[in-house]
XYZ file of C-alpha atoms in Angstrom:
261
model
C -6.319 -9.975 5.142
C -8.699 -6.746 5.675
C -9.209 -3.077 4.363
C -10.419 -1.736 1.320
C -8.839 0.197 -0.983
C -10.707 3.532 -1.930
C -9.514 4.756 -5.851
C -9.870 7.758 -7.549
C -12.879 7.079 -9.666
C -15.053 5.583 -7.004
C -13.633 2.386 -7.212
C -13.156 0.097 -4.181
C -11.939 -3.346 -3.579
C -11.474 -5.826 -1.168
C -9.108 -7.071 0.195
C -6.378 -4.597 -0.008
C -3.473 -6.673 0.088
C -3.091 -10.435 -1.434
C -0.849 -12.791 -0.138
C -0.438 -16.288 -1.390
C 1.372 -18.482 1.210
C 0.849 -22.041 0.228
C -2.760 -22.600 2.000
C -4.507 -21.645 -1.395
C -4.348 -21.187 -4.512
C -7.225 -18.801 -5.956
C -8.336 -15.476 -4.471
C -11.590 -13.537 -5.170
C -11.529 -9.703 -5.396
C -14.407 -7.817 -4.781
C -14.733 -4.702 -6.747
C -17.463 -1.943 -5.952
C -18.679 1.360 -8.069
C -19.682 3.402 -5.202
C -20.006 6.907 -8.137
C -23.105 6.978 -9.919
C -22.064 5.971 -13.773
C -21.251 2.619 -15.117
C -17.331 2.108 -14.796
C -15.250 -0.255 -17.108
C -11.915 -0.767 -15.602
C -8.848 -2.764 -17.734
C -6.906 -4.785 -15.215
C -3.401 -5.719 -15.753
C -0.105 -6.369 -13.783
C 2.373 -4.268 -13.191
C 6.083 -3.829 -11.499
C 7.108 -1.637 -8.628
C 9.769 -0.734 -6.026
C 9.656 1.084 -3.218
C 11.362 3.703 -2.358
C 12.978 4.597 0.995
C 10.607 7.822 1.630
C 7.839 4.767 0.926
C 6.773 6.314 -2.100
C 6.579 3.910 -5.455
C 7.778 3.750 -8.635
C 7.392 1.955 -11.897
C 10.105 -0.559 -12.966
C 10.669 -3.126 -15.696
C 13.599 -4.532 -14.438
C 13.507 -6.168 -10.983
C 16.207 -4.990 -8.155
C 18.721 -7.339 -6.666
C 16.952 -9.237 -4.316
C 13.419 -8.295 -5.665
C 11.602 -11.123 -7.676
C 8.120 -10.574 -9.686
C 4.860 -12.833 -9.572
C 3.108 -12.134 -12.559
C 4.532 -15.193 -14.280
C 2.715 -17.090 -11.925
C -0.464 -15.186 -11.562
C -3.763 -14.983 -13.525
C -6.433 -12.787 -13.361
C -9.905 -12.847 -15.005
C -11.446 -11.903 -16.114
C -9.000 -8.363 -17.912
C -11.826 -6.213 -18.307
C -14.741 -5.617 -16.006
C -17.944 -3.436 -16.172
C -19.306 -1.890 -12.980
C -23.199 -0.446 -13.167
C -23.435 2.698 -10.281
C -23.693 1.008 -6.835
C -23.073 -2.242 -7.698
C -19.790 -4.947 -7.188
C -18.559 -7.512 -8.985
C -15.518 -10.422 -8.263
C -12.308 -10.599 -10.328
C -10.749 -14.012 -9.806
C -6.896 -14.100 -9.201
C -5.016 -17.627 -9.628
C -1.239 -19.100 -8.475
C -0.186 -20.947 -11.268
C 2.902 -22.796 -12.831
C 4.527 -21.964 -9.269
C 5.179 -25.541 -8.076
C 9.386 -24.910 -8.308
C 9.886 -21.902 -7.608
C 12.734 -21.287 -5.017
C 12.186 -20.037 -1.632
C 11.271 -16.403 -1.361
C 8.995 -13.315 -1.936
C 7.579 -13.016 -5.085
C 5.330 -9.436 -5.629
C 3.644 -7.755 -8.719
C 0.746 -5.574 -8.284
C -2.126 -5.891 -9.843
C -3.509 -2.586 -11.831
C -7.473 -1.936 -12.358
C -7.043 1.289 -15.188
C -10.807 3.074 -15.711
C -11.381 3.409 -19.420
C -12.652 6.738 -19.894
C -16.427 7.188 -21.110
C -17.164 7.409 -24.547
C -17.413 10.842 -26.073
C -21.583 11.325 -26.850
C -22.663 11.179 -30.085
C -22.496 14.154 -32.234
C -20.162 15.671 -29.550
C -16.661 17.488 -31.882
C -14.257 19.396 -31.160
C -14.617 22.951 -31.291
C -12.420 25.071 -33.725
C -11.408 28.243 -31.312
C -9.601 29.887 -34.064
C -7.450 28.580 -36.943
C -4.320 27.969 -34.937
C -6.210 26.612 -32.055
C -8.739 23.853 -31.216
C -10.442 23.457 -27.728
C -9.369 20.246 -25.729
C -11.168 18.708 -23.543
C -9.128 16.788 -20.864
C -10.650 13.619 -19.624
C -8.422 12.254 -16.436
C -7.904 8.541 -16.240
C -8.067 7.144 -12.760
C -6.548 3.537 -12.001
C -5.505 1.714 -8.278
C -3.238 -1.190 -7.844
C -2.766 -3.418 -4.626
C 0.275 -5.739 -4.110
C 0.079 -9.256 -5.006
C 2.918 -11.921 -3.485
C 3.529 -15.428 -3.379
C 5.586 -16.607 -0.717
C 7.618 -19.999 -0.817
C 9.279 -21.293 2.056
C 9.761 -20.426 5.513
C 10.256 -16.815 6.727
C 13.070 -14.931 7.800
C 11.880 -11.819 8.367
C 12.063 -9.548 11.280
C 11.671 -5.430 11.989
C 13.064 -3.224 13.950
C 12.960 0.350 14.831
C 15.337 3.035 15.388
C 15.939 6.856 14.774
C 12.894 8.140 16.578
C 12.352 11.561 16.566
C 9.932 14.285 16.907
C 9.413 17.672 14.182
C 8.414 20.297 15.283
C 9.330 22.472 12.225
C 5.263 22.955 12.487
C 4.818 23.753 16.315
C 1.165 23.336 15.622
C 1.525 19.696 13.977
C 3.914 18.163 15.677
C 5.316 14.580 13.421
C 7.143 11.610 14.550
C 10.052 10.497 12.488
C 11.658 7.101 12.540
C 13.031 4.443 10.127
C 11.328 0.693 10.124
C 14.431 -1.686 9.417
C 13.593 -4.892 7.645
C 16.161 -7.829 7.497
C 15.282 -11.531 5.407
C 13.745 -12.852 2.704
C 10.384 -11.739 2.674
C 8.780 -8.465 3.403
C 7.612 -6.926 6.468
C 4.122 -5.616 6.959
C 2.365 -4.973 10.129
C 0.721 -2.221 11.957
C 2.673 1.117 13.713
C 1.630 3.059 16.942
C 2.982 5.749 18.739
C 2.121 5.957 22.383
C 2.809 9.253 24.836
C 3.238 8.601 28.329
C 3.652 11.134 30.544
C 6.153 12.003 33.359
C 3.499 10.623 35.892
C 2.981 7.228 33.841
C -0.358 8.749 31.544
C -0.728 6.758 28.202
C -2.216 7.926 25.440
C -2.139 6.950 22.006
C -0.489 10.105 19.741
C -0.552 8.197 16.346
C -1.943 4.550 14.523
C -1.751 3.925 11.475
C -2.237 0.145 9.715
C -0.724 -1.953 7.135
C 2.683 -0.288 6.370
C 5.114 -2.362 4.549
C 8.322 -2.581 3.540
C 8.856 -4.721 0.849
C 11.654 -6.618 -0.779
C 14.474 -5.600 -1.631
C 14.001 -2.405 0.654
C 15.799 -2.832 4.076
C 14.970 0.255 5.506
C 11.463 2.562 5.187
C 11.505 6.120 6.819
C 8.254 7.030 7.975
C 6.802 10.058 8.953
C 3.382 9.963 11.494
C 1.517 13.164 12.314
C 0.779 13.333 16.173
C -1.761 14.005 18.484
C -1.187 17.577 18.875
C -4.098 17.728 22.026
C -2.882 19.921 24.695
C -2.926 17.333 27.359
C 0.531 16.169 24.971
C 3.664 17.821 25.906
C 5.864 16.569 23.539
C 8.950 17.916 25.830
C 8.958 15.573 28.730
C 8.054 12.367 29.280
C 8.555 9.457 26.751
C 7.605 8.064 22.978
C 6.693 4.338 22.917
C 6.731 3.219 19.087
C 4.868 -0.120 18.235
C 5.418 -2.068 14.809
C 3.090 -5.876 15.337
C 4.075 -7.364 12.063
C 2.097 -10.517 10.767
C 3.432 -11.276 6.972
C 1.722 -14.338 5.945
C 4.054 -17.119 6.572
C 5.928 -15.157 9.207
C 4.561 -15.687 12.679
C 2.864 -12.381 14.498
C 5.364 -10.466 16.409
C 6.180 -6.984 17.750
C 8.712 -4.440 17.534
C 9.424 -1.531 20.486
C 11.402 1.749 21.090
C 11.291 4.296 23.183
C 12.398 8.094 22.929
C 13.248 10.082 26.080
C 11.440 13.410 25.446
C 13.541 16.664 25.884
């Protein structure tokens, strides 16, 4: 696993992604305050689906199909307190997981900032009777996915539906719908390719470490493109890349094309 993950709140941590597929048990996070105050950050579990556009929301209840880890995770330690510039480990652990059935199991673990402490002395200011001044202090938080997988994989992608938008001529987008069948989730890493009439590659669009996860069976996903004027985006031909490698599930690599018009 590789990436960080960049928060609001100049929080970043390594690795991006956890996946627990038999070989071990314990995982170290590394968590960095790149901003220049001391940061104390709560850290938690929480649930979440995703949605077909691949946005995320908050559930309590798992989906058909969808089953949650935290019953078999711990973290520690649940609060953690960053001087400026400096990093620190959180320490995640698979436990009480030895019979679980075969399958994809997924919370996502949630580092909240607690906001600063209001200075000494400092009170609210009456503005008028009816009225008092507010200061509004944002709270800032990041979670990355964490998943146990038991048993062998299933899995496989596929793509279809490519298309091109050009509803902005000036930022041209490629549109196109990453199909996931079996019992875990897929997660791997997307090109787009141009090639021209006369056989010219070039890479229009890359982007890494897009998922769909269980119980989704479809994602549509939307890439901006190289909009370079050696790209005419009206003739020749698309050639759309997903290399999936998901843990248990050995590496392997979806293609389609689209005949440009």
């Amino acid at each position: 696993m590789s990436g960080k993950v960049n928060a609001q709140g100049n929080l970043m941590i390594y690795p991006k992604r956890v996946v627990f597929d038999g070989t071990k048990r314990t995982q170290d996070l590394g968590l960095a305050n790149t901003g220049v105050d001391t940061a104390t950050y709560l850290i938690s579990f929480i649930q979440i689906k995703m949605n077909e556009d691949g946005t995320f929301k908050n559930v309590e209840q798992p989906d058909s199909g969808q089953n949650f880890a935290s019953n078999y995770l711990r973290v520690y330690p649940r609060t953690i307190t960053i001087p400026p510039k400096e990093s620190q480990a959180v320490k995640l652990q698979v436990a009480n997981a030895g019979n679980l059935p075969p399958g994809e199991y997924r919370s996502h673990i949630y580092f909240r900032a607690v906001p600063p402490p209001v200075p000494a002395g400092e009170k609210q200011i009456v503005k008028d009777s009816a009225s008092l001044e507010v200061k509004l202090v944002p709270i800032f938080g990041i979670t990355i996915p964490v998943i146990i997988q038991i048993g062998e994989s299933t899995t496989t992608a596929t793509i279809s539906d490519i298309a091109v938008d050009f509803n902005d001529p000036a930022k041209p987008q490629a549109l196109m719908y990453l199909n996931r069948t079996g019992n875990m989730s897929a997660y791997g890493d997307l090109t787009v390719d141009y090639v021209s009439s006369n056989g010219q590659k070039i890479r229009a669009a890359a982007i890494k470490g897009v998922a769909v996860y269980t119980p989704l069976q479809r994602r549509k996903v939307r890439l901006d493109l190289d909009a370079s004027s050696k790209i005419d985006y009206h003739q020749g031909r698309l050639e759309v890349s997903y290399e999936s490698s998901n843990g248990k599930a050995p590496v392997s690599l979806a293609k389609q094309e689209l005949v440009l018009k």
